[in-house]
């Protein structure tokens, strides 16, 4: 029997939904490139339901309890007296989500001697101190591809929202106005602009593909180059480093994982190398940008806009500068947790658990750390180290709530 601790975001303030705007979600057969969707033996939820919040329980309770396991679900994750901290000593498996991350630090690993598996229900395991996971022999796995397309759609939405000044224009309407000049003095067409992505992995490439029909000039930088066929098809310009790419771009979208190599990549120095009036859309991880440098650049006019859904830490404290800086289009961390994405990452989490309990290998593409080293996707896209430093700030949100 195992104890599984599942840390999920809170239910809606209006209560767990009983009715949804739509009756289901489309049936997707495979991901681009051919990777199959999660293949658990069964699921105990209806795709399209809210699964990522506490009452949704990722649809896991029946499955786990019918196999004799104990499931504890909580959103109380920050601070020394949190439920998470209290449950750690006898937890075998922890499941968390990037949207409401249970930061797994060296200290927390030390408090969890039985912990053997940390699952990210979603993509991005930077909330886990990977160095500590390696040291403590904990396997880290995530549900690769489950929400990559969801995020790429969000990126395109945010690029268009910033460049066309959508959010302030909407606000004029809500406020009863008809202020066309106020709306359009910051509004441009995307057509003809240079748009570049930092990383062309699953999300970055999907963003490039979706932007192609907008007749923009596409750029990318990555540690590994895409195939000549893809470069030709999308008429991509490859840049060997981020500096050379940002110099020529009007819009930069960030789609690389957060790891020691990418932490604070967008600082004052790099932003100064961008075109004046460039836009940044960052749905990758908040800490890839220096938060104060971004706020400064928006105030000075070096950046014309910044949007994204990722912050550091999460939840962001009420006085986080990105809540109030000018010309931003921030949302809470939602792009990868649409109802459509939830069905996939909940099924993927179950697949990982089924493999684990059956002693079968977890898919390579789901692995980040295994057997005391970076493995699978982790070995390809991450570097060893720890990107969780400063996570304690998250307690300030709960304390102020
Ligand atoms: P992938 O692993 O498919 O792609 C990541 C890409 O980043 C790889 O091509 C990798 O290069 C590249 N990369 C890594 N380090 C660097 C670097 N220093 N400079 C340039 N490129 C680099 O991941 P996904 O596209 O699926 O996801 C990317 C990230 O997006 C996740 O790690 C996560 O942080 C974030 N995300 C956010 C979500 C949200 O809800 N907002 C949801 C899902 C993901 P290579 O492998 O070639 O070495």
Short mmCIF file of C-alpha atoms and ligand atoms in Angstrom, two decimals:
data_model
loop_
_atom_site.label_atom_id
_atom_site.label_comp_id
_atom_site.label_asym_id
_atom_site.label_seq_id
_atom_site.Cartn_x
_atom_site.Cartn_y
_atom_site.Cartn_z
CA UNK A 1 0.00 0.00 0.00
CA UNK A 2 1.32 3.44 -0.90
CA UNK A 3 0.36 6.87 0.32
CA UNK A 4 -0.09 9.33 -2.52
CA UNK A 5 -0.11 13.03 -1.74
CA UNK A 6 -1.74 15.08 -4.46
CA UNK A 7 -1.37 18.87 -4.36
CA UNK A 8 -3.93 20.64 -6.55
CA UNK A 9 -5.29 24.16 -6.93
CA UNK A 10 -8.42 25.24 -5.08
CA UNK A 11 -11.93 24.67 -6.42
CA UNK A 12 -13.71 27.65 -8.01
CA UNK A 13 -14.88 30.23 -5.46
CA UNK A 14 -18.42 29.49 -6.67
CA UNK A 15 -18.00 25.79 -5.85
CA UNK A 16 -17.18 22.70 -7.89
CA UNK A 17 -19.08 22.96 -11.20
CA UNK A 18 -22.08 20.80 -11.95
CA UNK A 19 -22.58 22.23 -15.45
CA UNK A 20 -20.06 23.11 -18.13
CA UNK A 21 -20.36 25.44 -21.13
CA UNK A 22 -19.81 22.51 -23.50
CA UNK A 23 -20.75 18.85 -23.36
CA UNK A 24 -17.35 17.41 -24.11
CA UNK A 25 -13.98 17.92 -25.76
CA UNK A 26 -12.74 16.84 -29.19
CA UNK A 27 -11.23 13.38 -29.44
CA UNK A 28 -7.55 13.85 -30.35
CA UNK A 29 -5.84 10.68 -31.57
CA UNK A 30 -2.12 11.56 -31.62
CA UNK A 31 0.12 14.51 -30.94
CA UNK A 32 2.03 16.20 -33.78
CA UNK A 33 5.01 14.03 -34.62
CA UNK A 34 3.16 10.84 -33.75
CA UNK A 35 3.54 10.54 -29.96
CA UNK A 36 0.48 8.76 -28.62
CA UNK A 37 -1.81 10.30 -26.06
CA UNK A 38 -1.77 8.75 -22.56
CA UNK A 39 -2.81 5.10 -22.55
CA UNK A 40 -3.98 4.19 -19.03
CA UNK A 41 -5.92 0.95 -18.70
CA UNK A 42 -9.01 2.99 -17.78
CA UNK A 43 -10.12 6.41 -16.63
CA UNK A 44 -12.73 7.24 -14.01
CA UNK A 45 -13.67 10.70 -15.24
CA UNK A 46 -15.51 12.31 -18.10
CA UNK A 47 -13.12 14.27 -20.35
CA UNK A 48 -14.06 17.93 -20.13
CA UNK A 49 -14.66 17.92 -16.36
CA UNK A 50 -12.64 20.02 -13.92
CA UNK A 51 -9.97 17.58 -12.74
CA UNK A 52 -7.08 19.84 -11.72
CA UNK A 53 -8.73 21.31 -8.62
CA UNK A 54 -9.01 19.68 -5.21
CA UNK A 55 -12.46 18.15 -5.76
CA UNK A 56 -11.49 16.91 -9.22
CA UNK A 57 -8.70 14.81 -7.65
CA UNK A 58 -7.32 14.17 -11.16
CA UNK A 59 -9.96 11.48 -11.32
CA UNK A 60 -7.68 9.19 -9.31
CA UNK A 61 -9.53 8.33 -6.10
CA UNK A 62 -11.49 5.25 -7.24
CA UNK A 63 -8.49 3.77 -9.00
CA UNK A 64 -6.08 4.29 -6.10
CA UNK A 65 -8.41 3.27 -3.29
CA UNK A 66 -9.65 0.17 -5.12
CA UNK A 67 -6.01 -0.95 -5.26
CA UNK A 68 -5.59 -0.38 -1.52
CA UNK A 69 -3.65 2.88 -1.70
CA UNK A 70 -4.28 6.01 0.34
CA UNK A 71 -4.92 9.28 -1.50
CA UNK A 72 -4.55 12.62 0.26
CA UNK A 73 -5.54 15.69 -1.76
CA UNK A 74 -4.82 19.22 -0.60
CA UNK A 75 -4.13 22.73 -1.86
CA UNK A 76 -2.36 23.67 1.38
CA UNK A 77 1.23 23.57 0.18
CA UNK A 78 3.27 26.49 1.50
CA UNK A 79 4.84 27.18 4.88
CA UNK A 80 6.08 24.96 7.69
CA UNK A 81 2.57 24.24 9.04
CA UNK A 82 1.02 23.38 5.70
CA UNK A 83 -0.78 20.08 5.16
CA UNK A 84 1.90 19.20 2.61
CA UNK A 85 4.65 19.49 5.23
CA UNK A 86 2.62 17.46 7.73
CA UNK A 87 1.95 14.65 5.26
CA UNK A 88 5.51 14.38 3.93
CA UNK A 89 7.03 11.98 6.50
CA UNK A 90 5.08 8.92 5.29
CA UNK A 91 4.32 9.91 1.69
CA UNK A 92 5.51 7.50 -1.02
CA UNK A 93 4.40 9.41 -4.10
CA UNK A 94 3.73 13.11 -4.56
CA UNK A 95 1.73 14.55 -7.44
CA UNK A 96 1.82 18.25 -8.11
CA UNK A 97 1.07 20.69 -10.88
CA UNK A 98 3.06 23.63 -12.26
CA UNK A 99 -0.03 25.84 -11.90
CA UNK A 100 -0.02 25.43 -8.11
CA UNK A 101 3.40 23.95 -7.53
CA UNK A 102 4.36 21.97 -4.47
CA UNK A 103 7.96 23.17 -4.34
CA UNK A 104 10.08 20.13 -3.56
CA UNK A 105 13.25 21.41 -2.00
CA UNK A 106 16.19 19.63 -0.42
CA UNK A 107 14.64 20.27 3.03
CA UNK A 108 11.35 18.71 1.94
CA UNK A 109 13.08 15.68 0.42
CA UNK A 110 14.87 15.24 3.75
CA UNK A 111 11.47 15.25 5.53
CA UNK A 112 10.11 12.57 3.15
CA UNK A 113 12.30 9.49 3.61
CA UNK A 114 9.76 7.20 1.90
CA UNK A 115 9.30 9.39 -1.18
CA UNK A 116 10.21 7.51 -4.35
CA UNK A 117 8.20 9.18 -7.14
CA UNK A 118 7.31 12.82 -7.89
CA UNK A 119 4.83 13.26 -10.74
CA UNK A 120 4.17 16.57 -12.43
CA UNK A 121 0.59 16.50 -13.69
CA UNK A 122 1.46 18.71 -16.63
CA UNK A 123 4.81 19.77 -18.05
CA UNK A 124 7.74 21.49 -16.35
CA UNK A 125 9.36 20.02 -13.26
CA UNK A 126 11.41 23.05 -12.23
CA UNK A 127 9.43 23.25 -8.96
CA UNK A 128 11.39 20.15 -7.99
CA UNK A 129 15.00 20.61 -6.93
CA UNK A 130 16.26 18.10 -9.50
CA UNK A 131 19.70 17.94 -7.91
CA UNK A 132 18.06 16.90 -4.63
CA UNK A 133 15.81 14.38 -6.43
CA UNK A 134 18.92 12.82 -7.95
CA UNK A 135 20.61 12.72 -4.56
CA UNK A 136 17.60 11.16 -2.82
CA UNK A 137 16.99 8.61 -5.57
CA UNK A 138 13.52 9.97 -6.37
CA UNK A 139 12.10 9.44 -9.87
CA UNK A 140 10.61 12.60 -11.41
CA UNK A 141 8.16 12.23 -14.29
CA UNK A 142 5.86 14.60 -16.16
CA UNK A 143 3.15 14.17 -18.80
CA UNK A 144 5.01 15.41 -21.86
CA UNK A 145 2.90 16.87 -24.66
CA UNK A 146 -0.29 16.81 -22.57
CA UNK A 147 -0.66 20.59 -22.71
CA UNK A 148 1.91 21.72 -25.28
CA UNK A 149 -0.70 22.61 -27.89
CA UNK A 150 -2.86 24.28 -25.23
CA UNK A 151 0.06 26.55 -24.38
CA UNK A 152 0.92 27.28 -28.00
CA UNK A 153 -2.65 28.48 -28.59
CA UNK A 154 -2.35 30.74 -25.54
CA UNK A 155 0.92 32.17 -26.86
CA UNK A 156 -0.66 33.12 -30.18
CA UNK A 157 -3.61 34.66 -28.34
CA UNK A 158 -1.29 36.73 -26.15
CA UNK A 159 0.89 37.90 -29.03
CA UNK A 160 -2.19 39.14 -30.88
CA UNK A 161 -3.66 40.65 -27.70
CA UNK A 162 -0.52 42.69 -27.03
CA UNK A 163 0.26 43.80 -30.55
CA UNK A 164 -3.36 44.77 -31.29
CA UNK A 165 -3.92 46.27 -27.80
CA UNK A 166 -6.93 44.04 -27.19
CA UNK A 167 -7.19 44.06 -23.38
CA UNK A 168 -7.29 47.88 -22.90
CA UNK A 169 -9.78 48.16 -25.79
CA UNK A 170 -12.03 45.58 -24.12
CA UNK A 171 -11.70 47.52 -20.88
CA UNK A 172 -12.93 50.73 -22.55
CA UNK A 173 -16.10 48.89 -23.57
CA UNK A 174 -16.65 47.42 -20.12
CA UNK A 175 -16.22 50.90 -18.66
CA UNK A 176 -18.92 52.27 -20.96
CA UNK A 177 -16.59 54.13 -23.34
CA UNK A 178 -16.17 54.33 -27.11
CA UNK A 179 -12.62 55.69 -27.08
CA UNK A 180 -11.27 54.60 -30.41
CA UNK A 181 -8.20 56.82 -30.41
CA UNK A 182 -7.28 55.68 -26.91
CA UNK A 183 -7.48 52.08 -28.07
CA UNK A 184 -5.53 52.43 -31.31
CA UNK A 185 -2.58 54.58 -30.27
CA UNK A 186 -0.93 51.33 -29.16
CA UNK A 187 -2.41 49.02 -31.78
CA UNK A 188 -0.48 47.48 -34.72
CA UNK A 189 -0.80 44.64 -37.22
CA UNK A 190 1.28 41.54 -36.60
CA UNK A 191 1.74 41.05 -40.34
CA UNK A 192 5.32 41.64 -41.46
CA UNK A 193 6.79 41.60 -37.94
CA UNK A 194 9.79 39.51 -36.94
CA UNK A 195 8.72 36.94 -34.37
CA UNK A 196 11.24 34.71 -32.60
CA UNK A 197 10.98 31.85 -30.14
CA UNK A 198 13.53 30.96 -27.50
CA UNK A 199 13.38 27.17 -27.95
CA UNK A 200 11.61 25.23 -30.66
CA UNK A 201 10.59 22.15 -28.72
CA UNK A 202 6.99 20.92 -28.64
CA UNK A 203 5.51 24.31 -27.69
CA UNK A 204 7.95 26.53 -29.56
CA UNK A 205 7.52 24.63 -32.81
CA UNK A 206 3.73 24.57 -32.43
CA UNK A 207 3.79 28.36 -31.97
CA UNK A 208 5.91 28.76 -35.12
CA UNK A 209 3.50 26.59 -37.09
CA UNK A 210 0.47 28.53 -35.86
CA UNK A 211 2.06 31.91 -36.65
CA UNK A 212 3.14 31.03 -40.17
CA UNK A 213 -0.24 31.97 -41.78
CA UNK A 214 0.04 35.48 -40.28
CA UNK A 215 2.77 36.32 -42.85
CA UNK A 216 5.39 37.12 -40.24
CA UNK A 217 9.13 36.48 -40.44
CA UNK A 218 9.93 33.61 -38.11
CA UNK A 219 13.11 33.14 -36.04
CA UNK A 220 14.27 30.68 -33.43
CA UNK A 221 17.16 29.78 -31.20
CA UNK A 222 17.59 26.39 -29.52
CA UNK A 223 20.32 24.12 -28.22
CA UNK A 224 19.57 21.70 -31.06
CA UNK A 225 18.72 22.80 -34.59
CA UNK A 226 15.46 21.72 -36.26
CA UNK A 227 15.63 19.61 -39.42
CA UNK A 228 16.36 21.43 -42.69
CA UNK A 229 12.91 20.33 -43.92
CA UNK A 230 11.13 22.13 -41.09
CA UNK A 231 13.34 25.20 -41.43
CA UNK A 232 12.47 25.34 -45.12
CA UNK A 233 8.76 24.67 -44.66
CA UNK A 234 8.37 27.50 -42.14
CA UNK A 235 11.09 29.71 -43.67
CA UNK A 236 12.83 29.94 -40.32
CA UNK A 237 15.94 31.91 -39.48
CA UNK A 238 18.06 30.04 -36.92
CA UNK A 239 20.14 32.05 -34.44
CA UNK A 240 23.00 30.40 -32.58
CA UNK A 241 22.20 32.40 -29.44
CA UNK A 242 19.41 34.40 -27.89
CA UNK A 243 21.30 37.73 -28.21
CA UNK A 244 21.48 37.54 -31.97
CA UNK A 245 17.77 36.64 -32.19
CA UNK A 246 16.33 39.32 -29.89
CA UNK A 247 18.19 42.09 -31.76
CA UNK A 248 16.04 41.57 -34.85
CA UNK A 249 12.69 40.59 -33.31
CA UNK A 250 9.57 42.65 -32.74
CA UNK A 251 8.01 39.84 -30.72
CA UNK A 252 9.86 37.26 -28.63
CA UNK A 253 8.11 34.22 -27.20
CA UNK A 254 9.87 32.17 -24.53
CA UNK A 255 9.34 28.41 -24.69
CA UNK A 256 12.34 26.78 -22.99
CA UNK A 257 12.29 25.01 -19.63
CA UNK A 258 13.52 26.77 -16.51
CA UNK A 259 16.79 25.27 -15.40
CA UNK A 260 20.02 26.86 -14.15
CA UNK A 261 21.09 27.70 -17.73
CA UNK A 262 17.91 29.71 -18.47
CA UNK A 263 17.22 31.32 -15.06
CA UNK A 264 17.06 35.14 -15.45
CA UNK A 265 18.02 34.90 -19.12
CA UNK A 266 15.96 38.04 -19.78
CA UNK A 267 17.72 40.56 -17.55
CA UNK A 268 18.45 44.29 -18.03
CA UNK A 269 21.41 43.50 -20.30
CA UNK A 270 19.51 41.22 -22.69
CA UNK A 271 16.40 43.44 -22.76
CA UNK A 272 18.65 46.41 -23.67
CA UNK A 273 19.71 44.46 -26.77
CA UNK A 274 16.10 44.12 -27.96
CA UNK A 275 14.46 46.50 -30.42
CA UNK A 276 12.76 49.42 -28.66
CA UNK A 277 9.07 48.63 -28.47
CA UNK A 278 9.44 44.85 -28.66
CA UNK A 279 6.93 42.54 -26.99
CA UNK A 280 7.70 39.49 -24.83
CA UNK A 281 5.29 36.62 -24.31
CA UNK A 282 6.49 34.18 -21.68
CA UNK A 283 4.38 31.13 -20.93
CA UNK A 284 7.44 29.03 -20.07
CA UNK A 285 8.46 30.01 -16.53
CA UNK A 286 8.45 33.34 -14.69
CA UNK A 287 11.99 32.98 -13.43
CA UNK A 288 13.42 32.94 -16.96
CA UNK A 289 12.84 36.70 -16.74
CA UNK A 290 14.16 39.07 -14.10
CA UNK A 291 10.84 40.42 -12.80
CA UNK A 292 12.13 43.88 -11.91
CA UNK A 293 13.97 44.25 -15.23
CA UNK A 294 10.71 43.51 -17.10
CA UNK A 295 8.77 46.09 -15.07
CA UNK A 296 11.53 48.68 -15.62
CA UNK A 297 11.58 48.07 -19.38
CA UNK A 298 7.80 48.50 -19.66
CA UNK A 299 7.94 51.76 -17.73
CA UNK A 300 10.84 53.12 -19.84
CA UNK A 301 9.25 52.08 -23.14
CA UNK A 302 12.05 49.66 -24.06
CA UNK A 303 9.33 47.00 -24.10
CA UNK A 304 5.90 47.80 -25.54
CA UNK A 305 4.20 44.90 -23.81
CA UNK A 306 4.68 41.75 -21.75
CA UNK A 307 2.25 38.89 -21.37
CA UNK A 308 2.32 35.39 -20.04
CA UNK A 309 0.86 33.18 -17.37
CA UNK A 310 3.93 32.12 -15.44
CA UNK A 311 5.29 33.83 -12.33
CA UNK A 312 7.77 33.16 -9.61
CA UNK A 313 6.87 32.07 -7.09
CA UNK A 314 3.34 30.72 -7.55
CA UNK A 315 0.96 31.87 -6.34
CA UNK A 316 2.45 35.32 -6.91
CA UNK A 317 2.37 37.58 -3.85
CA UNK A 318 -0.24 40.36 -4.04
CA UNK A 319 2.51 42.98 -4.43
CA UNK A 320 4.32 41.16 -7.26
CA UNK A 321 5.32 43.96 -9.70
CA UNK A 322 3.85 42.10 -12.67
CA UNK A 323 0.34 42.58 -11.28
CA UNK A 324 0.57 46.36 -11.65
CA UNK A 325 3.25 47.13 -14.26
CA UNK A 326 2.01 48.98 -17.39
CA UNK A 327 1.12 47.32 -20.71
CA UNK A 328 0.94 43.78 -19.42
CA UNK A 329 -1.45 40.99 -20.29
CA UNK A 330 -0.76 38.59 -17.46
CA UNK A 331 -3.08 35.81 -16.34
CA UNK A 332 -2.60 33.35 -13.51
CA UNK A 333 -0.94 30.13 -14.65
CA UNK A 334 -3.77 28.77 -16.79
CA UNK A 335 -2.56 28.16 -20.34
CA UNK A 336 -1.73 24.51 -19.76
CA UNK A 337 -4.75 23.66 -17.67
CA UNK A 338 -7.70 24.14 -19.99
CA UNK A 339 -10.36 21.47 -19.47
CA UNK A 340 -9.00 19.85 -22.65
CA UNK A 341 -5.47 19.67 -21.24
CA UNK A 342 -6.68 18.38 -17.87
CA UNK A 343 -8.18 15.28 -19.45
CA UNK A 344 -4.80 14.46 -21.01
CA UNK A 345 -2.59 15.15 -18.03
CA UNK A 346 -4.96 13.35 -15.65
CA UNK A 347 -4.89 10.28 -17.93
CA UNK A 348 -1.09 10.59 -18.22
CA UNK A 349 -0.72 10.75 -14.44
CA UNK A 350 -2.77 7.58 -14.16
CA UNK A 351 -0.65 5.90 -16.83
CA UNK A 352 2.52 6.76 -14.89
CA UNK A 353 0.99 5.40 -11.66
CA UNK A 354 -0.17 2.18 -13.36
CA UNK A 355 3.35 1.61 -14.72
CA UNK A 356 4.91 2.36 -11.36
CA UNK A 357 2.71 -0.03 -9.40
CA UNK A 358 3.08 -2.76 -12.05
CA UNK A 359 6.87 -2.39 -12.08
CA UNK A 360 6.74 -1.51 -15.78
CA UNK A 361 8.99 1.20 -17.26
CA UNK A 362 7.54 4.70 -17.46
CA UNK A 363 7.68 6.09 -21.00
CA UNK A 364 11.07 7.67 -21.77
CA UNK A 365 9.40 10.88 -22.89
CA UNK A 366 7.78 11.24 -19.45
CA UNK A 367 11.02 10.86 -17.47
CA UNK A 368 12.94 13.82 -16.07
CA UNK A 369 15.01 12.10 -13.34
CA UNK A 370 15.40 8.37 -12.90
CA UNK A 371 18.02 6.06 -11.44
CA UNK A 372 19.99 8.94 -9.92
CA UNK A 373 20.44 11.05 -13.06
CA UNK A 374 18.57 13.15 -15.60
CA UNK A 375 16.72 10.76 -17.88
CA UNK A 376 14.45 10.80 -20.95
CA UNK A 377 13.12 14.30 -21.68
CA UNK A 378 15.03 15.54 -18.63
CA UNK A 379 18.36 14.46 -20.11
CA UNK A 380 17.54 16.18 -23.39
CA UNK A 381 16.04 19.48 -22.26
CA UNK A 382 17.19 20.21 -18.69
CA UNK A 383 20.50 20.76 -16.91
CA UNK A 384 21.18 19.48 -13.42
CA UNK A 385 20.83 21.89 -10.53
CA UNK A 386 18.15 23.69 -8.60
CA UNK A 387 15.82 26.43 -9.82
CA UNK A 388 13.52 26.56 -6.78
CA UNK A 389 15.50 29.16 -4.79
CA UNK A 390 13.21 31.90 -3.46
CA UNK A 391 10.05 29.71 -3.48
CA UNK A 392 9.26 30.69 0.14
CA UNK A 393 7.79 33.96 -1.18
CA UNK A 394 4.74 31.90 -2.17
CA UNK A 395 3.73 31.75 1.51
CA UNK A 396 3.05 35.50 1.35
CA UNK A 397 0.09 34.94 -0.97
CA UNK A 398 -1.58 32.48 1.39
CA UNK A 399 -0.78 34.64 4.39
CA UNK A 400 -2.48 37.65 2.77
CA UNK A 401 -5.51 35.71 1.49
P1 LIG B 1 10.24 20.52 -24.83
O1 LIG B 1 11.11 19.69 -23.96
O2 LIG B 1 9.56 19.90 -26.00
O3 LIG B 1 11.06 21.73 -25.41
C1 LIG B 1 11.93 22.49 -24.68
C2 LIG B 1 12.95 23.07 -25.63
O4 LIG B 1 13.75 24.01 -24.92
C3 LIG B 1 13.90 22.01 -26.18
O5 LIG B 1 13.93 22.16 -27.60
C4 LIG B 1 15.21 22.41 -25.55
O6 LIG B 1 16.32 22.18 -26.34
C5 LIG B 1 15.06 23.89 -25.41
N1 LIG B 1 16.04 24.49 -24.51
C6 LIG B 1 16.45 24.05 -23.30
N2 LIG B 1 17.37 24.88 -22.80
C7 LIG B 1 17.53 25.86 -23.71
C8 LIG B 1 18.35 27.01 -23.75
N3 LIG B 1 19.21 27.29 -22.78
N4 LIG B 1 18.28 27.82 -24.85
C9 LIG B 1 17.43 27.51 -25.87
N5 LIG B 1 16.63 26.44 -25.87
C10 LIG B 1 16.68 25.62 -24.80
O7 LIG B 1 9.19 21.21 -23.85
P2 LIG B 1 7.80 21.88 -24.18
O8 LIG B 1 7.93 22.68 -25.42
O9 LIG B 1 6.70 20.91 -24.07
O10 LIG B 1 7.69 22.85 -22.92
C11 LIG B 1 8.65 23.89 -22.71
C12 LIG B 1 8.43 24.53 -21.37
O11 LIG B 1 7.20 25.24 -21.37
C13 LIG B 1 8.29 23.56 -20.20
O12 LIG B 1 9.55 23.15 -19.71
C14 LIG B 1 7.56 24.38 -19.20
O13 LIG B 1 8.46 25.15 -18.45
C15 LIG B 1 6.72 25.32 -20.06
N6 LIG B 1 5.30 24.92 -20.03
C16 LIG B 1 4.38 25.82 -19.57
C17 LIG B 1 3.07 25.47 -19.46
C18 LIG B 1 2.04 26.46 -19.00
O14 LIG B 1 0.96 26.06 -18.58
N7 LIG B 1 2.29 27.75 -19.05
C19 LIG B 1 2.59 24.13 -19.78
C20 LIG B 1 3.62 23.30 -20.39
C21 LIG B 1 4.93 23.67 -20.45
P3 LIG B 1 16.92 20.76 -26.66
O15 LIG B 1 15.96 19.74 -26.16
O16 LIG B 1 17.00 20.85 -28.15
O17 LIG B 1 18.18 20.70 -25.95
#
